[in-house]
């Protein structure tokens, strides 16, 4: 399959030709177990959420047809792209030759599993759309079930449940330079009695890195099984026996670990500089639409986190902030009432967040144009709203921190 590819990432427009294996829509049958994937929805998602700050060394783990390496070659000097599949590395080489990266950018392809080919090295950025699909392994169920399930290298890393993503989150810090960032896609299990964010949060704790997880989608076990059985080219119409066997194996596998649902999302990790302890630990669900490319928003959020970490409340009170250009205010009125009963401060860009604002916070954001310091605005609002300045300060400063962190307000000095 040779087709044009176009995307906008945080570095701007990209437009290439990409070779890969033919998809099941083209062949009308099951994929081969060594199928090499073209650029799909997940590939574009990762390319678009990746921060595209100019960097030295990038690792693309599980490069497939080389799509992430091509994106990385636009803002890195050295790219190492790895894969367990030699066929994938062949496609990646072909695509790199076809879409020659800029002069002076060096792209190396390496064969091997997960972090093995880069052990002992360090990277400023690691990107990976790894083989994260949670897949039953037939084992005792026998050869017929194994045949029905297929054994797809492009999506199944061969481990149980979501262990592959857990291990990658835990281990990737070993190849990150201080300040280096890893951006990964993954699936995680929602197990009965264990909130997903606690489970994935424990992975972040084990990693010892700054961590930010955005859960973008949740499927129940049946939806998940159907999605991936179809993705491999098995349909109930064409292969009813294999469909039923694979479906049953998937549901049994989930049931064996009390899995009630499967989350999909974006994981951003960062190795703190100077041996410092991690300060960022955020796990959130955001299943609504987002404003892609998110890469610049991710980079700005990490920078805003650092800016806030460096300031206690006294220093924050001296800072000058300005509302970002994409911020608007939504007011909800009971019919006939002059004053709104709900005010939402809305972000048009990035994750499109909305924050319910008190009268004080809405007024604060309204006057944030960089002119007055935070403390001056709080003092003036206290007098205007007839609220003791200290009370207003305790109410507003945590909310202001949240707005800075999420890009509604930006340092103006
Ligand atoms: C979902 S595809 C991603 C391809 C491409 N990076 C993209 O974004 O579209 C996962 C890739 O990981 C590779 N892979 C599978 N098992 C692996 C392993 N143990 N180590 C490294 N790569 C592996 C597969 O061959 C496949 O190319």
Coordinates of C-alpha atoms and ligand atoms in Angstrom, one line a residue:
X1 CA 0.0 0.0 0.0
X2 CA 1.5 3.3 -1.0
X3 CA -0.5 6.4 -0.2
X4 CA -0.1 10.1 0.6
X5 CA -0.1 11.1 4.2
X6 CA -0.8 14.5 5.5
X7 CA -1.0 15.7 9.1
X8 CA -0.4 18.9 11.2
X9 CA 1.8 18.4 14.2
X10 CA 3.1 21.0 16.6
X11 CA 5.9 21.7 14.1
X12 CA 3.4 22.5 11.3
X13 CA 2.2 20.7 8.1
X14 CA 3.7 17.3 7.2
X15 CA 3.1 15.7 3.9
X16 CA 4.7 12.4 2.8
X17 CA 4.1 9.2 0.9
X18 CA 4.0 6.1 3.1
X19 CA 4.4 2.4 2.2
X20 CA 2.9 -0.3 4.4
X21 CA 1.2 -3.6 4.0
X22 CA -2.3 -3.6 2.6
X23 CA -5.0 -3.3 5.2
X24 CA -7.8 -5.8 5.6
X25 CA -10.2 -3.4 3.9
X26 CA -8.1 -3.8 0.7
X27 CA -7.5 -7.5 1.0
X28 CA -10.9 -8.5 2.3
X29 CA -9.3 -11.1 4.5
X30 CA -7.3 -11.6 7.7
X31 CA -4.0 -9.8 8.2
X32 CA -0.8 -11.8 8.1
X33 CA 0.8 -12.1 11.6
X34 CA 3.8 -10.1 10.4
X35 CA 1.6 -7.3 9.1
X36 CA 3.2 -3.8 9.0
X37 CA 0.7 -1.1 9.8
X38 CA 0.3 2.1 7.8
X39 CA -0.5 5.4 9.5
X40 CA -3.8 4.9 11.4
X41 CA -5.8 7.0 13.9
X42 CA -3.5 6.1 16.8
X43 CA -0.4 7.0 14.8
X44 CA -1.8 10.5 14.0
X45 CA -2.9 10.9 17.6
X46 CA 0.6 10.3 18.9
X47 CA 2.2 12.5 16.2
X48 CA -0.1 15.3 17.1
X49 CA 0.2 15.2 20.9
X50 CA 4.0 15.0 20.7
X51 CA 5.8 18.2 21.9
X52 CA 7.9 19.3 19.0
X53 CA 10.5 21.4 20.8
X54 CA 13.8 21.2 18.9
X55 CA 15.8 18.4 20.6
X56 CA 19.0 16.4 20.1
X57 CA 18.1 12.7 20.3
X58 CA 14.7 11.0 19.8
X59 CA 13.8 7.4 20.2
X60 CA 10.8 6.0 18.3
X61 CA 10.1 2.7 19.9
X62 CA 8.1 0.3 17.7
X63 CA 8.5 2.4 14.6
X64 CA 6.4 0.2 12.2
X65 CA 6.4 2.0 8.8
X66 CA 8.5 4.8 10.3
X67 CA 5.8 7.4 10.7
X68 CA 6.8 8.7 14.2
X69 CA 10.5 8.8 13.1
X70 CA 9.6 10.9 10.1
X71 CA 7.8 13.4 12.4
X72 CA 10.7 13.4 14.8
X73 CA 13.2 14.0 12.1
X74 CA 11.7 17.5 11.6
X75 CA 12.8 18.7 15.1
X76 CA 15.7 16.4 16.2
X77 CA 19.2 16.0 15.1
X78 CA 19.4 12.2 15.7
X79 CA 16.5 9.7 15.6
X80 CA 16.8 6.1 16.6
X81 CA 13.8 4.0 15.4
X82 CA 13.5 0.5 16.7
X83 CA 11.2 -2.5 16.0
X84 CA 11.0 -6.2 16.7
X85 CA 9.8 -6.7 13.2
X86 CA 12.5 -6.8 10.5
X87 CA 9.8 -6.3 7.9
X88 CA 8.7 -3.1 9.7
X89 CA 12.2 -1.9 9.7
X90 CA 12.4 -2.5 5.9
X91 CA 9.2 -0.4 5.4
X92 CA 10.6 2.3 7.7
X93 CA 13.9 2.4 5.7
X94 CA 11.9 2.6 2.4
X95 CA 9.7 5.4 3.7
X96 CA 12.7 7.4 5.1
X97 CA 14.4 7.1 1.7
X98 CA 11.2 8.1 -0.1
X99 CA 10.7 11.2 2.2
X100 CA 14.3 12.2 2.7
X101 CA 14.6 13.9 6.1
X102 CA 16.3 17.3 6.2
X103 CA 20.0 17.6 5.6
X104 CA 22.1 16.8 8.7
X105 CA 19.4 14.8 10.4
X106 CA 20.6 11.3 11.2
X107 CA 18.0 8.4 11.5
X108 CA 19.2 5.0 12.6
X109 CA 17.1 1.9 12.5
X110 CA 17.7 -0.8 15.0
X111 CA 16.2 -4.3 15.5
X112 CA 15.2 -5.5 18.9
X113 CA 12.6 -5.7 21.6
X114 CA 11.4 -2.7 23.6
X115 CA 14.3 -0.9 25.3
X116 CA 16.9 -3.6 24.5
X117 CA 18.4 -1.9 21.4
X118 CA 19.0 1.4 23.3
X119 CA 20.1 0.1 26.7
X120 CA 22.5 2.5 28.3
X121 CA 21.7 5.4 25.9
X122 CA 19.8 8.6 26.7
X123 CA 17.2 10.5 24.7
X124 CA 15.6 13.9 25.0
X125 CA 12.3 12.6 23.7
X126 CA 10.9 9.0 23.5
X127 CA 7.8 8.5 21.4
X128 CA 6.0 5.2 21.2
X129 CA 2.8 3.8 19.9
X130 CA 3.7 0.4 21.3
X131 CA 2.0 -3.0 20.7
X132 CA -0.4 -2.2 23.6
X133 CA -3.4 -4.2 22.6
X134 CA -4.6 -6.4 25.5
X135 CA -4.7 -9.9 23.9
X136 CA -5.5 -13.3 25.3
X137 CA -2.9 -15.9 24.8
X138 CA -4.5 -19.2 24.0
X139 CA -2.3 -21.4 26.2
X140 CA -4.4 -24.2 27.6
X141 CA -7.2 -23.3 25.2
X142 CA -5.3 -25.0 22.5
X143 CA -4.3 -24.6 18.8
X144 CA -7.8 -23.9 17.4
X145 CA -8.2 -20.8 19.7
X146 CA -4.7 -19.7 19.0
X147 CA -5.4 -19.9 15.2
X148 CA -8.6 -17.9 15.7
X149 CA -6.9 -15.2 17.7
X150 CA -4.0 -14.7 15.3
X151 CA -0.7 -13.5 16.6
X152 CA -0.3 -10.0 15.4
X153 CA 3.1 -8.5 15.9
X154 CA 1.9 -5.0 15.1
X155 CA -0.3 -4.8 18.1
X156 CA 0.5 -7.5 20.6
X157 CA 3.7 -7.4 22.6
X158 CA 3.0 -11.0 23.9
X159 CA 2.6 -10.1 27.6
X160 CA -0.4 -10.6 29.8
X161 CA -3.1 -7.9 30.1
X162 CA -1.6 -4.4 30.1
X163 CA 1.8 -5.5 31.4
X164 CA 3.6 -4.2 28.4
X165 CA 2.4 -0.7 28.9
X166 CA 3.1 -0.9 32.7
X167 CA 6.6 -2.1 32.0
X168 CA 7.3 0.6 29.4
X169 CA 6.0 3.3 31.8
X170 CA 8.2 1.9 34.6
X171 CA 11.3 1.4 32.5
X172 CA 11.4 4.2 30.0
X173 CA 13.0 6.6 32.5
X174 CA 16.2 4.5 32.2
X175 CA 16.8 6.0 28.7
X176 CA 15.6 9.5 29.3
X177 CA 18.1 12.3 29.7
X178 CA 17.5 14.7 32.6
X179 CA 14.5 16.8 31.5
X180 CA 13.8 14.3 28.8
X181 CA 10.1 13.5 27.9
X182 CA 8.5 10.3 26.9
X183 CA 5.1 10.3 25.1
X184 CA 3.3 7.0 24.8
X185 CA -0.1 5.6 23.9
X186 CA -1.5 2.8 25.8
X187 CA -4.4 0.7 27.0
X188 CA -5.0 -0.1 30.7
X189 CA -7.4 -2.4 32.4
X190 CA -10.2 -1.1 34.7
X191 CA -10.4 -3.9 37.3
X192 CA -13.3 -4.4 39.7
X193 CA -12.7 -2.5 42.9
X194 CA -9.6 -0.7 41.7
X195 CA -10.1 2.8 40.1
X196 CA -8.1 3.1 36.9
X197 CA -6.3 6.2 38.1
X198 CA -5.0 4.4 41.2
X199 CA -3.8 1.5 39.1
X200 CA -2.0 3.6 36.5
X201 CA -1.0 6.0 39.2
X202 CA 1.0 3.2 40.8
X203 CA 2.8 2.7 37.5
X204 CA 3.8 6.4 37.6
X205 CA 5.0 6.0 41.2
X206 CA 7.1 3.0 40.2
X207 CA 8.6 5.0 37.3
X208 CA 9.8 7.8 39.6
X209 CA 9.1 10.3 36.8
X210 CA 6.9 13.3 36.4
X211 CA 3.7 11.8 34.9
X212 CA 0.6 13.1 33.2
X213 CA -2.0 10.6 32.0
X214 CA -5.0 11.6 29.9
X215 CA -7.6 8.8 29.5
X216 CA -9.3 9.5 26.1
X217 CA -11.6 6.5 25.7
X218 CA -13.1 3.7 27.7
X219 CA -14.5 0.5 26.1
X220 CA -16.3 -2.4 27.8
X221 CA -14.7 -5.8 27.3
X222 CA -17.1 -6.9 24.5
X223 CA -16.6 -3.6 22.5
X224 CA -12.8 -4.0 23.0
X225 CA -12.8 -7.6 21.8
X226 CA -14.9 -6.8 18.7
X227 CA -12.8 -3.8 17.8
X228 CA -9.6 -5.8 17.8
X229 CA -10.9 -9.0 16.2
X230 CA -12.3 -6.9 13.3
X231 CA -9.0 -5.0 13.2
X232 CA -7.2 -8.2 12.4
X233 CA -9.6 -8.9 9.5
X234 CA -11.8 -11.6 11.2
X235 CA -15.5 -10.9 10.8
X236 CA -18.5 -12.9 12.0
X237 CA -19.7 -13.1 8.4
X238 CA -16.5 -14.4 6.8
X239 CA -15.3 -16.7 9.7
X240 CA -18.1 -17.3 12.2
X241 CA -16.2 -20.1 14.0
X242 CA -13.0 -18.1 14.4
X243 CA -15.0 -15.1 15.4
X244 CA -16.8 -16.9 18.2
X245 CA -13.6 -18.6 19.4
X246 CA -11.6 -15.4 19.5
X247 CA -14.5 -13.5 21.2
X248 CA -14.8 -16.1 23.9
X249 CA -11.1 -16.2 24.5
X250 CA -11.0 -12.4 24.9
X251 CA -14.0 -12.3 27.3
X252 CA -12.5 -15.2 29.4
X253 CA -9.2 -13.5 29.6
X254 CA -10.7 -10.2 30.8
X255 CA -12.9 -12.1 33.3
X256 CA -9.9 -13.9 34.7
X257 CA -8.6 -10.6 35.9
X258 CA -11.9 -9.0 36.8
X259 CA -11.6 -6.5 34.0
X260 CA -14.7 -4.4 33.6
X261 CA -13.5 -1.9 31.0
X262 CA -10.4 -0.9 29.1
X263 CA -9.1 2.7 29.0
X264 CA -7.1 4.2 26.1
X265 CA -5.0 7.2 26.5
X266 CA -1.9 9.3 26.3
X267 CA 0.9 9.1 28.8
X268 CA 3.5 11.9 29.1
X269 CA 6.5 11.2 31.4
X270 CA 9.4 13.4 32.2
X271 CA 12.6 12.8 34.0
X272 CA 13.2 15.5 36.6
X273 CA 16.5 17.4 36.2
X274 CA 19.3 17.3 38.7
X275 CA 18.1 14.1 40.3
X276 CA 15.1 15.9 41.8
X277 CA 12.0 14.1 42.9
X278 CA 9.0 14.1 40.6
X279 CA 6.6 16.9 41.2
X280 CA 4.0 16.3 38.5
X281 CA 1.4 13.5 39.0
X282 CA -1.8 14.0 37.1
X283 CA -4.3 11.4 35.9
X284 CA -7.5 12.7 34.3
X285 CA -10.2 11.6 32.0
X286 CA -10.9 13.7 28.9
X287 CA -13.1 11.9 26.5
X288 CA -14.4 14.9 24.7
X289 CA -13.0 16.5 21.6
X290 CA -9.6 18.2 21.8
X291 CA -8.0 20.8 19.6
X292 CA -5.2 18.9 17.8
X293 CA -2.3 19.3 17.4
X294 CA -1.9 19.2 21.2
X295 CA 1.9 19.0 21.2
X296 CA 2.4 22.7 21.9
X297 CA -0.2 22.6 24.7
X298 CA 1.6 19.6 26.3
X299 CA 4.9 21.4 26.2
X300 CA 3.3 24.6 27.6
X301 CA 1.6 22.7 30.4
X302 CA 4.9 21.1 31.4
X303 CA 6.6 24.6 31.4
X304 CA 3.6 26.1 33.4
X305 CA 4.0 23.3 36.0
X306 CA 7.7 24.2 36.4
X307 CA 6.9 27.9 36.6
X308 CA 4.3 27.3 39.4
X309 CA 6.6 24.9 41.3
X310 CA 9.2 27.7 41.4
X311 CA 6.8 30.1 43.0
X312 CA 5.2 30.1 46.5
X313 CA 2.0 32.1 47.0
X314 CA 4.0 35.3 47.8
X315 CA 5.9 35.0 44.5
X316 CA 2.7 34.2 42.7
X317 CA 1.1 37.4 44.1
X318 CA 3.9 39.4 42.6
X319 CA 3.6 37.9 39.1
X320 CA 1.8 39.5 36.2
X321 CA -0.6 37.2 34.3
X322 CA -2.5 37.6 31.1
X323 CA -5.5 35.6 29.9
X324 CA -4.7 33.5 26.8
X325 CA -6.3 34.6 23.5
X326 CA -8.4 31.5 23.3
X327 CA -10.1 32.1 26.7
X328 CA -13.8 33.0 26.7
X329 CA -16.5 33.3 29.4
X330 CA -19.8 31.5 29.3
X331 CA -22.6 32.9 31.5
X332 CA -25.8 30.9 32.3
X333 CA -28.8 32.9 33.5
X334 CA -32.0 31.8 34.9
X335 CA -34.5 33.5 32.6
X336 CA -35.4 37.0 33.8
X337 CA -32.4 37.2 36.2
X338 CA -29.8 39.9 35.7
X339 CA -27.0 38.0 37.4
X340 CA -25.7 34.7 36.0
X341 CA -26.0 31.6 38.3
X342 CA -23.2 29.8 36.5
X343 CA -20.1 31.3 34.9
X344 CA -17.7 29.0 33.0
X345 CA -14.3 30.1 31.9
X346 CA -13.6 28.2 28.6
X347 CA -10.5 27.4 26.8
X348 CA -10.9 27.2 23.0
X349 CA -7.5 25.5 22.3
X350 CA -5.8 22.5 23.9
X351 CA -8.1 20.2 25.8
X352 CA -10.9 22.8 25.6
X353 CA -11.3 22.7 29.4
X354 CA -14.1 24.6 31.2
X355 CA -13.7 25.9 34.7
X356 CA -16.7 26.9 36.9
X357 CA -15.8 30.3 38.2
X358 CA -16.9 32.2 41.3
X359 CA -17.7 35.9 40.9
X360 CA -14.3 36.7 42.2
X361 CA -12.4 34.3 39.9
X362 CA -14.4 35.5 36.8
X363 CA -13.6 39.1 37.7
X364 CA -10.0 38.2 38.3
X365 CA -9.6 36.6 34.8
X366 CA -11.5 39.5 33.3
X367 CA -8.8 42.0 34.4
X368 CA -5.8 39.8 33.7
X369 CA -4.1 41.6 30.9
X370 CA -0.6 41.6 32.4
X371 CA -0.8 45.2 33.7
X372 CA -1.4 44.6 37.4
X373 CA 0.3 42.0 39.6
X374 CA -1.9 39.1 40.9
X375 CA -1.8 40.5 44.5
X376 CA -2.8 43.9 43.3
X377 CA -5.8 42.5 41.4
X378 CA -6.9 40.4 44.5
X379 CA -6.6 43.5 46.7
X380 CA -8.7 45.6 44.4
X381 CA -11.3 42.9 44.0
X382 CA -11.5 42.5 47.8
X383 CA -12.4 46.1 48.1
X384 CA -14.9 46.0 45.2
X385 CA -16.6 42.9 46.4
X386 CA -16.4 43.8 50.0
X387 CA -14.6 40.6 51.0
X388 CA -11.5 40.6 53.3
X389 CA -8.4 40.5 51.1
X390 CA -7.0 37.4 52.9
X391 CA -10.2 35.4 52.4
X392 CA -10.2 36.3 48.7
X393 CA -6.6 35.5 48.4
X394 CA -7.1 32.0 49.9
X395 CA -10.0 31.4 47.6
X396 CA -8.4 32.7 44.4
X397 CA -4.7 31.7 44.5
X398 CA -5.3 27.9 44.2
X399 CA -7.7 28.5 41.4
X400 CA -5.3 30.9 39.7
X401 CA -2.6 28.2 39.9
X402 CA -5.0 25.8 38.2
X403 CA -5.7 28.3 35.4
X404 CA -1.9 28.9 34.9
X405 CA -1.2 25.1 34.9
X406 CA -3.8 24.6 32.2
X407 CA -2.9 27.5 30.0
X408 CA -5.9 29.8 30.6
X409 CA -3.5 32.4 32.2
X410 CA 0.1 32.9 31.2
X411 CA 3.0 34.8 32.8
X412 CA 3.2 38.2 31.2
X413 CA 6.6 39.1 32.5
Ligands
LIG1 C1 1.0 -0.1 16.9 S1 2.4 -0.3 15.9 C2 3.0 1.4 15.8 C3 3.7 1.7 14.5 C4 4.0 3.2 14.3 N1 5.0 3.6 15.3 C5 2.8 4.0 14.4 O1 2.8 5.0 15.3 O2 1.9 3.8 13.7 C6 3.5 -1.1 17.1 C7 4.9 -1.5 16.5 O3 5.6 -2.1 17.6 C8 6.3 -3.2 17.0 N2 6.6 -4.2 18.1 C9 5.9 -5.3 18.5 N3 6.5 -5.9 19.5 C10 7.6 -5.2 19.8 C11 8.6 -5.3 20.7 N4 8.6 -6.3 21.6 N5 9.6 -4.4 20.7 C12 9.6 -3.3 19.8 N6 8.7 -3.2 18.9 C13 7.7 -4.1 18.9 C14 5.4 -3.8 15.9 O4 6.2 -4.5 15.0 C15 4.8 -2.5 15.4 O5 5.6 -2.0 14.3

